[in-house]
CSV table of C-alpha atoms in Angstrom, one decimal:
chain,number,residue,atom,x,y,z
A,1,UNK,CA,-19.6,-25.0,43.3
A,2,UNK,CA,-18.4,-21.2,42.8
A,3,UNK,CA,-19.6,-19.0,45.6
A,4,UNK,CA,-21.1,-15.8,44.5
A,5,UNK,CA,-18.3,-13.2,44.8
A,6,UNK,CA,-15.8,-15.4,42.6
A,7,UNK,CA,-18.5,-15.0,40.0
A,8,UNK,CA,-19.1,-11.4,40.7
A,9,UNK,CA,-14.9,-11.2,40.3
A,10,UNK,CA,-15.3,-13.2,36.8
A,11,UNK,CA,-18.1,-10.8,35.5
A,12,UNK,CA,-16.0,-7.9,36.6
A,13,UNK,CA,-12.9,-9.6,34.9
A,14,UNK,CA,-14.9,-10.2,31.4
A,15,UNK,CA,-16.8,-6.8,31.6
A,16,UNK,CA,-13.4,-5.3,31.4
A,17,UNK,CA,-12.0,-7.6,28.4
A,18,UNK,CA,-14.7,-6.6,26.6
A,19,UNK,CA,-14.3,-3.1,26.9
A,20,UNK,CA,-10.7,-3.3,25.8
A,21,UNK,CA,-11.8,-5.4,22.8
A,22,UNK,CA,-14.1,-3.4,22.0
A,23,UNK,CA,-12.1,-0.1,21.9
A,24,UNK,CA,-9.6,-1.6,19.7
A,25,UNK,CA,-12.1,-3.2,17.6
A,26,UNK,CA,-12.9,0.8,17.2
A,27,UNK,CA,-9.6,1.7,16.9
A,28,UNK,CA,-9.0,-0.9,14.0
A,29,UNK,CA,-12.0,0.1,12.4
A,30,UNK,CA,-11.3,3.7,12.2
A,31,UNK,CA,-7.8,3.0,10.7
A,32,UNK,CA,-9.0,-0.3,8.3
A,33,UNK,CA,-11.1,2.9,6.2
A,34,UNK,CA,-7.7,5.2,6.1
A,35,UNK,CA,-5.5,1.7,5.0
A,36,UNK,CA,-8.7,1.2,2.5
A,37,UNK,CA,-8.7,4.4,1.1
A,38,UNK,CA,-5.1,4.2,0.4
A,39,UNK,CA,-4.9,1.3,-1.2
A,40,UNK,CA,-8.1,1.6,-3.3
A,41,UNK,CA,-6.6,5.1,-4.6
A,42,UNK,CA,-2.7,4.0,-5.1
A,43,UNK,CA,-4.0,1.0,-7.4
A,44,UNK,CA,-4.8,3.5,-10.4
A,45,UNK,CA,-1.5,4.5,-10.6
A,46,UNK,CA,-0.1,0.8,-10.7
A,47,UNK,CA,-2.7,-0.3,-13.1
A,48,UNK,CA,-1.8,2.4,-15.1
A,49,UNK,CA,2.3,1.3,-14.8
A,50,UNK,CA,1.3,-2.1,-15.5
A,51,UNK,CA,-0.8,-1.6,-18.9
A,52,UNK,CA,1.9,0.9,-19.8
A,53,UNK,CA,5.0,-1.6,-19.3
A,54,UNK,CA,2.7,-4.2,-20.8
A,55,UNK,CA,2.9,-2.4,-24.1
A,56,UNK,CA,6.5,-1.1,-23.4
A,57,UNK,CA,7.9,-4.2,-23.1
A,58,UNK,CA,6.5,-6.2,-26.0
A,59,UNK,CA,7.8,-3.5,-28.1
A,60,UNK,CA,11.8,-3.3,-26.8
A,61,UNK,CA,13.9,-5.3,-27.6
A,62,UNK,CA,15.4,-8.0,-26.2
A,63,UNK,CA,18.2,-7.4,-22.8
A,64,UNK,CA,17.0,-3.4,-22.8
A,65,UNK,CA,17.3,-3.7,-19.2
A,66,UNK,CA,18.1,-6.7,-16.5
A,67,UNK,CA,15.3,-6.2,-15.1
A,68,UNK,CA,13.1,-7.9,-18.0
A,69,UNK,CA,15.6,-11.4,-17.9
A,70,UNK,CA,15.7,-14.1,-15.2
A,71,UNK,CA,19.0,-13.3,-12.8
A,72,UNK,CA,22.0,-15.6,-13.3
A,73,UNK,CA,22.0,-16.8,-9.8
A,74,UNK,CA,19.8,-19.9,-8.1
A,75,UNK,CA,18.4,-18.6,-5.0
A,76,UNK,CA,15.2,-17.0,-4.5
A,77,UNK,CA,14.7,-14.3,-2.8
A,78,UNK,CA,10.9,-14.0,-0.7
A,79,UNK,CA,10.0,-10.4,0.8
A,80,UNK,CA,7.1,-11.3,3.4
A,81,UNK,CA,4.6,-8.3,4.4
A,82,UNK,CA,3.6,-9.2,7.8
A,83,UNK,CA,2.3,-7.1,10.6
A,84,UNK,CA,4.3,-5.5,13.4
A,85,UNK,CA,1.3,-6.2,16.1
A,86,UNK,CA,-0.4,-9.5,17.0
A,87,UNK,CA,-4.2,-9.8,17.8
A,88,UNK,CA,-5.3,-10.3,14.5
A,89,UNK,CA,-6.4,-13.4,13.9
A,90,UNK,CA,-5.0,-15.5,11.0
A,91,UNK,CA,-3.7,-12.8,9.3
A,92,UNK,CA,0.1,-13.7,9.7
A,93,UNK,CA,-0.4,-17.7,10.4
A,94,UNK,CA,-2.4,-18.2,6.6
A,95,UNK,CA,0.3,-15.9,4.6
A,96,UNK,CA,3.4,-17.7,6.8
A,97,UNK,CA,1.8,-20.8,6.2
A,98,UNK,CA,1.2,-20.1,2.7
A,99,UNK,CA,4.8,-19.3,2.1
A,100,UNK,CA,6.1,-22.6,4.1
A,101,UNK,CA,3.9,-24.7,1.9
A,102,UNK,CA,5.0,-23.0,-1.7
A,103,UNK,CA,7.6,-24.9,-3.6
A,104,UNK,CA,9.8,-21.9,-3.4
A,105,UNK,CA,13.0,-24.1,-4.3
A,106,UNK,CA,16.0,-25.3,-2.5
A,107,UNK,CA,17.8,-22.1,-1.7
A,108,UNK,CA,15.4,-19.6,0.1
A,109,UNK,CA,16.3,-16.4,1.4
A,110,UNK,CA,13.8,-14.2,3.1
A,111,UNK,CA,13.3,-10.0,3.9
A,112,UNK,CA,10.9,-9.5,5.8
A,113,UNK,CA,8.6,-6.3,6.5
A,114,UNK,CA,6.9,-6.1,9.5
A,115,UNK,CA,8.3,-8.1,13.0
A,116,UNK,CA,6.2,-11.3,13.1
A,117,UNK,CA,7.1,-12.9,10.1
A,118,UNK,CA,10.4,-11.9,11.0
A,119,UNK,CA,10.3,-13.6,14.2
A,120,UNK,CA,8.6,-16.6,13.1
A,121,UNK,CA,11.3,-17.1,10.4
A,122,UNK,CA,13.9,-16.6,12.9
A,123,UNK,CA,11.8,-19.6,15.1
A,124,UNK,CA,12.2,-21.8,12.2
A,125,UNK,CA,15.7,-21.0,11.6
A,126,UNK,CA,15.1,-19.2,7.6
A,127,UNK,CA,17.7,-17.5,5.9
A,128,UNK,CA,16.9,-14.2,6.9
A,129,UNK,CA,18.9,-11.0,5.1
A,130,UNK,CA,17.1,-8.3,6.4
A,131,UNK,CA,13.9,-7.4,8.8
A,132,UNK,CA,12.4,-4.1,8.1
A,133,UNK,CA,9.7,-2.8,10.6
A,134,UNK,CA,7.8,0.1,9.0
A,135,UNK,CA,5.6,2.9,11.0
A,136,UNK,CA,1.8,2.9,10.3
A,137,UNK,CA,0.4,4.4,8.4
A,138,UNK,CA,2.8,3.4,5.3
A,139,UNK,CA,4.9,6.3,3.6
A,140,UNK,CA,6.5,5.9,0.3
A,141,UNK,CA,10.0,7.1,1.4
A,142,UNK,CA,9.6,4.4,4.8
A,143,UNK,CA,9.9,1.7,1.6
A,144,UNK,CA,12.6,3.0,-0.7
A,145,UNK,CA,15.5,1.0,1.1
A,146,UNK,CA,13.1,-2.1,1.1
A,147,UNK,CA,13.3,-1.6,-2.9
A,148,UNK,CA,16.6,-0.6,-3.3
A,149,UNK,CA,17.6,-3.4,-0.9
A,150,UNK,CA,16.0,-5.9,-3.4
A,151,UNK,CA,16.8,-4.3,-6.3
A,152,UNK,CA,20.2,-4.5,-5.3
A,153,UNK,CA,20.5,-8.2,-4.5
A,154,UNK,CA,18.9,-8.8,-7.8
A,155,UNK,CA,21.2,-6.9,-9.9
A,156,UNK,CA,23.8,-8.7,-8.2
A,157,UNK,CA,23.3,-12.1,-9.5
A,158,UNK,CA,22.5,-14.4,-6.8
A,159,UNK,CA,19.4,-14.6,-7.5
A,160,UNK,CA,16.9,-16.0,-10.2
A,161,UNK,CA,13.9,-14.5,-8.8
A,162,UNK,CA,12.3,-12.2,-6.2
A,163,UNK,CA,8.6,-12.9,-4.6
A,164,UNK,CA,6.7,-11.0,-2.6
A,165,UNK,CA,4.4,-12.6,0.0
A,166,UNK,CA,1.6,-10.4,1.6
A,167,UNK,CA,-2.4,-10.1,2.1
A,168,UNK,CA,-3.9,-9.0,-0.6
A,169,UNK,CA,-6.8,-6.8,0.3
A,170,UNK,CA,-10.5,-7.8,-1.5
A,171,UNK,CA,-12.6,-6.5,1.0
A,172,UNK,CA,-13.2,-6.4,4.7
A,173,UNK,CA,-14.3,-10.3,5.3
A,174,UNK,CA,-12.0,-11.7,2.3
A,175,UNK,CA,-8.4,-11.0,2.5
A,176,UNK,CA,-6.0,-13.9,0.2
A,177,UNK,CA,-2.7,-14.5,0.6
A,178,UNK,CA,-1.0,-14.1,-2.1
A,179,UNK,CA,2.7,-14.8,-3.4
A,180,UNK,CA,3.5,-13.1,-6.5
A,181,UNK,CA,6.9,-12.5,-8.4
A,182,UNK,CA,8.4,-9.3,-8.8
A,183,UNK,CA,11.5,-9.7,-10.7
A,184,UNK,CA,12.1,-10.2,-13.1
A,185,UNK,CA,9.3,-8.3,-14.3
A,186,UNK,CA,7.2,-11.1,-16.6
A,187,UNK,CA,4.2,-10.7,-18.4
A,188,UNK,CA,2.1,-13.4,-17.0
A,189,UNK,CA,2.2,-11.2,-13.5
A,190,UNK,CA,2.0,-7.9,-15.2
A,191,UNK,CA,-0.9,-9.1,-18.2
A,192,UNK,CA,-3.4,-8.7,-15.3
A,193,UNK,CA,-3.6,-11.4,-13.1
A,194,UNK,CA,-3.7,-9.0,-10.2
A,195,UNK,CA,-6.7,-9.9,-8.5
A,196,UNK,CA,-7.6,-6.4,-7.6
A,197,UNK,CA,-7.3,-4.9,-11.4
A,198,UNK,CA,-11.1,-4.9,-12.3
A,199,UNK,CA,-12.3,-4.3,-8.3
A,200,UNK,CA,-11.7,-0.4,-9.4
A,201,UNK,CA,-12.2,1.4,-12.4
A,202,UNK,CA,-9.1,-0.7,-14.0
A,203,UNK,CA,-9.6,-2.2,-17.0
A,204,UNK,CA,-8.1,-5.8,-17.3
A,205,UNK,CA,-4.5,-5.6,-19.3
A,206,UNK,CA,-5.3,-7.3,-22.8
A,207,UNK,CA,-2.3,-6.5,-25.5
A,208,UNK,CA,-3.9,-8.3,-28.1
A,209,UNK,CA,-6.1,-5.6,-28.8
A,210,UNK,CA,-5.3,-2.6,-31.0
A,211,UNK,CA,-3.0,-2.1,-33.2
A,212,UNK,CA,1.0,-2.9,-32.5
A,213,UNK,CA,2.4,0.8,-31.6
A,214,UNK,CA,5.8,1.6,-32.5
A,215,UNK,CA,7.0,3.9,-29.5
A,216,UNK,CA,9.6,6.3,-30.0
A,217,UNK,CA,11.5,7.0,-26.9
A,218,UNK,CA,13.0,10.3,-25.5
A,219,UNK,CA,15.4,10.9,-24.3
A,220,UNK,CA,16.4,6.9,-25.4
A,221,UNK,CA,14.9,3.6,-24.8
A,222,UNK,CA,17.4,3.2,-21.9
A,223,UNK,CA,17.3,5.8,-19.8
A,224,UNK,CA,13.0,5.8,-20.3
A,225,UNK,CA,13.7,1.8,-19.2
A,226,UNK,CA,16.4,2.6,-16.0
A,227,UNK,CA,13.3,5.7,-14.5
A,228,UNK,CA,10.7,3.4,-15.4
A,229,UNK,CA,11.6,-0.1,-14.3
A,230,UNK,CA,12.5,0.8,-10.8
A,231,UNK,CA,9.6,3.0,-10.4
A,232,UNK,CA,7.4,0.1,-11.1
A,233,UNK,CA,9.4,-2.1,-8.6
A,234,UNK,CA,9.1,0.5,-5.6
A,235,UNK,CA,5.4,1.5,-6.9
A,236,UNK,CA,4.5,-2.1,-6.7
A,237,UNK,CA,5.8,-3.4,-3.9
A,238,UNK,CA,3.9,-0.3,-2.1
A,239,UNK,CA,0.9,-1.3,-3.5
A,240,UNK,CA,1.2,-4.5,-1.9
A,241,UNK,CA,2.5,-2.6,1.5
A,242,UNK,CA,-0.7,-1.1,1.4
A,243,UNK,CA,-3.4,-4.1,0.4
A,244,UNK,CA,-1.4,-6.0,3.1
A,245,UNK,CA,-2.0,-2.4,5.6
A,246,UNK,CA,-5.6,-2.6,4.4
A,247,UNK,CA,-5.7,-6.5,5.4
A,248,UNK,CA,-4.3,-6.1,8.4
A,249,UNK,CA,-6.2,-3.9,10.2
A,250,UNK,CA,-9.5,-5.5,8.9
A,251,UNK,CA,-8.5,-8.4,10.1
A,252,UNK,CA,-7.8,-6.7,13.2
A,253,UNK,CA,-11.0,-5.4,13.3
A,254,UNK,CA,-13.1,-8.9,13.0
A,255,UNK,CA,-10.8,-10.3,15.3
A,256,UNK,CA,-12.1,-7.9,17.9
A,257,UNK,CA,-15.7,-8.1,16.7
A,258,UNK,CA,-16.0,-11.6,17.4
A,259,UNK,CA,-13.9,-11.2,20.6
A,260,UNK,CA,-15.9,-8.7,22.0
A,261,UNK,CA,-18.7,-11.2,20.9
A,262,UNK,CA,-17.6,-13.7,22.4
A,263,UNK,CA,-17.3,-11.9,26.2
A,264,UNK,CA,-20.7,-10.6,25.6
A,265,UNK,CA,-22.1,-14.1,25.2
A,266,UNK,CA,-19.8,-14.9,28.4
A,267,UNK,CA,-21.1,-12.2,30.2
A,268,UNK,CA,-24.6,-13.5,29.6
A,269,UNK,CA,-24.0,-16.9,30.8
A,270,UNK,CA,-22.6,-15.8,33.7
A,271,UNK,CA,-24.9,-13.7,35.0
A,272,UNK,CA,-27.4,-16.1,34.7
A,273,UNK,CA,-25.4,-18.1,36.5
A,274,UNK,CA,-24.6,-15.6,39.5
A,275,UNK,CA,-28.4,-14.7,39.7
A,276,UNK,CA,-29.6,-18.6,40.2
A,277,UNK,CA,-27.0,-18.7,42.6
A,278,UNK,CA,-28.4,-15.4,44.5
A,279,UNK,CA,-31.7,-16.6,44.2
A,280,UNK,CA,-30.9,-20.4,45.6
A,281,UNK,CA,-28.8,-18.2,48.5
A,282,UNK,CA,-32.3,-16.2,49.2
A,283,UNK,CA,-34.7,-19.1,49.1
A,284,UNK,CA,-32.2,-21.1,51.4
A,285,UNK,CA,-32.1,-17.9,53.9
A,286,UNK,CA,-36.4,-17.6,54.0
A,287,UNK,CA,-35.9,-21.4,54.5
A,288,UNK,CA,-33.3,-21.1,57.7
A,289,UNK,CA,-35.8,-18.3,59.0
A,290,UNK,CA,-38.9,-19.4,58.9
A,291,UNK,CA,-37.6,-23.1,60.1
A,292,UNK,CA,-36.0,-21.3,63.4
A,293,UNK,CA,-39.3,-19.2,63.9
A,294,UNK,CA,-41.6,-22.7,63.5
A,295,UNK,CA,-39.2,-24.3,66.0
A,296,UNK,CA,-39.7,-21.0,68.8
A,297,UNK,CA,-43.6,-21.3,68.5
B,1,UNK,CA,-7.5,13.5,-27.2
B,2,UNK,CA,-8.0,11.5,-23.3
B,3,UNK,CA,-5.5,13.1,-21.1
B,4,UNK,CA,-5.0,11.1,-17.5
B,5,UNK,CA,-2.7,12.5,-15.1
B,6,UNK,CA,-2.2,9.3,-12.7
B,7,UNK,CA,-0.7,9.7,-9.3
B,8,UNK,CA,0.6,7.2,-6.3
B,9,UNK,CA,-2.4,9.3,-4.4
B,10,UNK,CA,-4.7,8.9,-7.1
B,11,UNK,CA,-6.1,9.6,-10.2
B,12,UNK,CA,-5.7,13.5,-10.6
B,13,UNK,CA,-6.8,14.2,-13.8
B,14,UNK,CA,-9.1,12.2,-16.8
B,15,UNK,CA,-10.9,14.3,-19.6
B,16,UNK,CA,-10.7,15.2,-23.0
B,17,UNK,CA,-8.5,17.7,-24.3
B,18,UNK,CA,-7.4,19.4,-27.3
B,19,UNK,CA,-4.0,19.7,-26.2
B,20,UNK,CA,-1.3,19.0,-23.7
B,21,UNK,CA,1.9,21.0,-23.5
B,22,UNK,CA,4.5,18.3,-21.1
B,23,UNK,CA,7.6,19.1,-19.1
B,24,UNK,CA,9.5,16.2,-21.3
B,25,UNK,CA,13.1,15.4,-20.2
B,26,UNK,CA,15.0,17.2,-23.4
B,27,UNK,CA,12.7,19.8,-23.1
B,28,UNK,CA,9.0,20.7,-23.5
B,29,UNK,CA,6.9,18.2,-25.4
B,30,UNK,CA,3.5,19.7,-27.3
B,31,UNK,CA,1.4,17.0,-28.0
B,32,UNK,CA,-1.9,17.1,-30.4
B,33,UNK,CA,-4.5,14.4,-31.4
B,34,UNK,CA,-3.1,11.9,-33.0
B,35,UNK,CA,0.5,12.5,-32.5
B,36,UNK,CA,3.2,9.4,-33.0
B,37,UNK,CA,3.5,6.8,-30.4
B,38,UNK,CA,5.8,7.8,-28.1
B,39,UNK,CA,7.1,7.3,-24.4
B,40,UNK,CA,9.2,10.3,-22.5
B,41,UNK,CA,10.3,10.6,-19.3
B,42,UNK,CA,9.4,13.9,-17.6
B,43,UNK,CA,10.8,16.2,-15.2
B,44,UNK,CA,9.3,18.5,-12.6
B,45,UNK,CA,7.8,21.9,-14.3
B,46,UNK,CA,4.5,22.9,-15.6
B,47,UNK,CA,1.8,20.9,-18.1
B,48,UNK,CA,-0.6,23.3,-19.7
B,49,UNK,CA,-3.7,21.5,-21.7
B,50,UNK,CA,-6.0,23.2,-23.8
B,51,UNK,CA,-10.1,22.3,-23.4
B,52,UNK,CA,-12.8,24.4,-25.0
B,53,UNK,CA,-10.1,26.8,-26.1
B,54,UNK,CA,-9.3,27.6,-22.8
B,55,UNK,CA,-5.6,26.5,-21.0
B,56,UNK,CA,-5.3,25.1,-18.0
B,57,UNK,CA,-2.0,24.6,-15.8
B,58,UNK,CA,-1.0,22.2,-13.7
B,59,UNK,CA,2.2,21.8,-11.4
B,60,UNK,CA,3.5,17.9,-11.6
B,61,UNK,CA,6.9,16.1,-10.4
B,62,UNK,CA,9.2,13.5,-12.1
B,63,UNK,CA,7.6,11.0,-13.9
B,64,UNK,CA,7.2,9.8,-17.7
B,65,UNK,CA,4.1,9.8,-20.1
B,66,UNK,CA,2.9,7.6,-22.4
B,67,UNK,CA,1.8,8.7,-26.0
B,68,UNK,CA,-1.0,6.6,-28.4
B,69,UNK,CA,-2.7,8.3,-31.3
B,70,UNK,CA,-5.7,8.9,-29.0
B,71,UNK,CA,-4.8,9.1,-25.1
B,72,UNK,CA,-2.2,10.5,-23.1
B,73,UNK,CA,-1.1,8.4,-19.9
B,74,UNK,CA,1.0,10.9,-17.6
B,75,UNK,CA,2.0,9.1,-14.4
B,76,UNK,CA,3.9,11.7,-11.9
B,77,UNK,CA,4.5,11.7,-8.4
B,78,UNK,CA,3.0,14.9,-7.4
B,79,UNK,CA,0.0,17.2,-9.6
B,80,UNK,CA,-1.5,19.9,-8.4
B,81,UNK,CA,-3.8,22.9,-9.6
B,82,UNK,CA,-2.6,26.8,-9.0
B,83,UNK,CA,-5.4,27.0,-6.3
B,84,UNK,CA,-4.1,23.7,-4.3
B,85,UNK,CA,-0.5,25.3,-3.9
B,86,UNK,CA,-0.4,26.7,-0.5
B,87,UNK,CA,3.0,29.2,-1.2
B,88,UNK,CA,4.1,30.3,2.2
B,89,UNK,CA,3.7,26.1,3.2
B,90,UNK,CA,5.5,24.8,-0.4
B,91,UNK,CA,8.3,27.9,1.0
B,92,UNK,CA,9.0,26.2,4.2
B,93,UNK,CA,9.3,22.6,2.9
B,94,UNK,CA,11.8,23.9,0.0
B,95,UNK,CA,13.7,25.7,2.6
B,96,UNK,CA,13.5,22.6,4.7
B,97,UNK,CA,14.9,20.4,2.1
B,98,UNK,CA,17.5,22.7,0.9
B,99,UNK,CA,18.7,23.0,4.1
B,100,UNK,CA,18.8,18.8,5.2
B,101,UNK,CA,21.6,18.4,1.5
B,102,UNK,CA,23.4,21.0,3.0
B,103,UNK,CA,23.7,18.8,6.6
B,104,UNK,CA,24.8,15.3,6.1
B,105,UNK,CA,22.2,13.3,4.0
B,106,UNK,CA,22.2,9.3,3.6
B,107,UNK,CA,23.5,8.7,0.2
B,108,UNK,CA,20.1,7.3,-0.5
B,109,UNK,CA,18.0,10.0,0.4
B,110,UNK,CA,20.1,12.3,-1.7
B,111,UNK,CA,17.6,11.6,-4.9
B,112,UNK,CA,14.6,12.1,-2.5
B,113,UNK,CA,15.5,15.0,-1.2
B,114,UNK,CA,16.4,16.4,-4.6
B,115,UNK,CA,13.4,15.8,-6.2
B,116,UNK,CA,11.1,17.3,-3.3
B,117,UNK,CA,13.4,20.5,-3.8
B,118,UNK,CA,12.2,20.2,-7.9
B,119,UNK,CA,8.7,19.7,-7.2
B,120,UNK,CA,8.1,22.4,-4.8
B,121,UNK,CA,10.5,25.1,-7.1
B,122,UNK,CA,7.8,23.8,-9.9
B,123,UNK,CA,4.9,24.7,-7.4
B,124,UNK,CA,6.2,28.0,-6.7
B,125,UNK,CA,6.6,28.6,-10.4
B,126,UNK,CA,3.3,28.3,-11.1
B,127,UNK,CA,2.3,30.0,-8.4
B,128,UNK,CA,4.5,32.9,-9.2
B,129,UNK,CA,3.8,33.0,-13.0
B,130,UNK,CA,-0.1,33.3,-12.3
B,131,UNK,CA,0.5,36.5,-10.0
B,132,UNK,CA,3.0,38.9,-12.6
B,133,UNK,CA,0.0,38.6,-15.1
């Protein structure tokens, strides 16, 4: 049976866990509305880019840019948005798992964003090409040698395909992990399957409506395809830097919660605990006393 | 005619307008109500729209529009009104990045750099134009 003072050491021990859980429950709370904010503004602009390829590219013609045609190569290349910090549940477990179970083909390689899904990878001996750790809060320029890094392997012809793996953000208790192709650029990704298209003011992609517009391009169709195309690619993949940002430190944050939860209900039981004890030490003292003084009369 | 000015930020502009003059690539672009399909790349500089007869400016950055009949889709990285531009703070940042091509820049910051230079001369611009009136 525990004495007293070990329990009084345990409360003390919990008291203080709970404190720390609870300040970075705060701190994950304060910076899940900033990641929010950011990605619930930056997907206007991607919806927008998506509805206007959508109707771009129905409308050029065939090969106007590599970017619309499946690479010559065989590998696939995966980019995985993790987090750089732990403590946040199952954030990086469900979207590494989620990965590991996909039928991603025989040749894999992997860039990763963020350092624990690049040292889980590295655990299960991946292909790895490149680990980028980015600061928080995400900035647009942080991510241009992520794109041109991927942009550049898929111009060179090793691969068919690039995916992207990352949260995406629905709201504070749902995040899904998704796994969605980048390049080459299809139509099935772009018509609106983005989960999030809809959550805003975004209408859902439908080309079937309205009548067939015949663009005219300045300065050319070419040069209007090489701004736009990798625009889109670096606009995209930020958008899903920034659900996955948004994911993260919600995650965080319910992480905390019910840790901070938890040592409450610890706390609870254990003070119960200490006070039967202190009682049972009280009643066994009035017992010793009063048993000497009946043995002096 | 719907004019949207879209940016990675946010949305910076929606309403209806009568006219939108746009910084286009080979020059400026005027566009009216019903004007041919058409997509253009843009460069930094200055889009003026017209609503209830009055015009309006607006500084934006690199990007391209998109034309339809009825609506007119800018996306750019950077729009902001005359009042938003802070001058002396848009000075400093131009000087900043005039000064980091001069120093040895990563080839891939090159483009970057560049095109903060462009958006914060097209700031100034506006800025400037407003005050000879």
């Amino acid at each position: 049976m525990p004495s007293t003072r070990d329990i009084r050491r345990r409360i003390k021990s919990v008291k203080n866990t709970a404190q720390i859980t609870k300040a970075m429950q705060m701190v994950a709370a304060a910076k899940m509305k900033k990641a929010q904010d950011a990605a619930t503004q930056g997907r206007a602009y991607v919806d927008l880019l998506n509805k206007v390829l959508v109707s771009l590219q129905e409308r050029a013609e065939e090969n106007v840019h590599p970017f619309f045609s499946a690479g010559q190569g065989s590998k696939t290349l995966v980019i995985l948005i993790t987090s750089d910090k732990g403590l946040c549940g199952a954030f990086n477990t469900n979207l590494i798992k989620k990965v590991l179970t996909s039928d991603l083909g025989p040749d894999t390689d992997f860039v990763t964003v963020g350092r624990k899904g690049g040292q889980s990878l590295a655990r299960l001996k991946k292909s790895l090409i490149a680990d980028f750790s980015l600061k928080d809060p995400a900035s647009f320029p942080d991510l241009r040698p992520v794109a041109k890094l991927l942009q550049d392997k898929f111009l060179s012809g090793d691969y068919q395909k690039v995916l992207v793996a990352f949260n995406n953000f629905i709201n504070t208790a749902t995040i899904s992990p998704s796994l969605e192709q980048l390049l080459p650029i299809n139509p099935v990704t772009l018509g609106g399957k983005r989960s999030y298209e809809g959550v805003g003011q975004g209408e859902v992609v439908d080309s079937s409506k309205g009548p067939v517009l015949d663009y005219s391009f300045e300065p050319s169709t070419a040069e209007v395809f090489a701004q736009v195309l990798p625009q889109y690619v670096s606009n995209t993949l930020f958008q899903m830097l920034l659900e996955s940002r948004a994911s993260e430190h919600s995650s965080r944050m319910v992480a905390m919660k019910n840790a901070t939860d938890n040592a409450k209900q610890m706390l609870k039981d254990l003070s119960l605990e200490y006070n039967k004890l202190r009682q049972a030490a009280i009643t066994n003292e009035l017992l010793e006393i009063t048993t000497a003084k009946m043995a002096l009369e | 005619m719907l004019l949207e000015i879209v940016t990675p930020e946010g949305k910076a502009f929606s309403d209806d307008v009568s006219g939108v003059v746009l910084p286009g690539a080979l020059g400026e672009l005027g566009i009216l109500p019903n004007h041919a399909s058409l997509v253009s790349t843009l460069v930094a500089g200055e889009l003026r729209y017209t609503k209830d007869g009055k015009t309006h400016d607006l500084a934006i950055g690199a990007g391209f529009a998109e034309i339809t009949g009825s609506r007119v889709n800018v996306l750019t990285e950077m729009a902001v009104r005359d009042a938003q531009i802070d001058e002396a703070a848009v000075q400093a940042a131009l000087e900043r990045a005039q000064s980091r091509l001069k120093e040895d820049v990563l080839p891939e910051e090159i483009a970057a750099v560049e095109a903060a230079i462009a958006n914060s001369l097209a700031q100034l611009h506006l800025k400037r134009k407003r005050r000879t009136i």
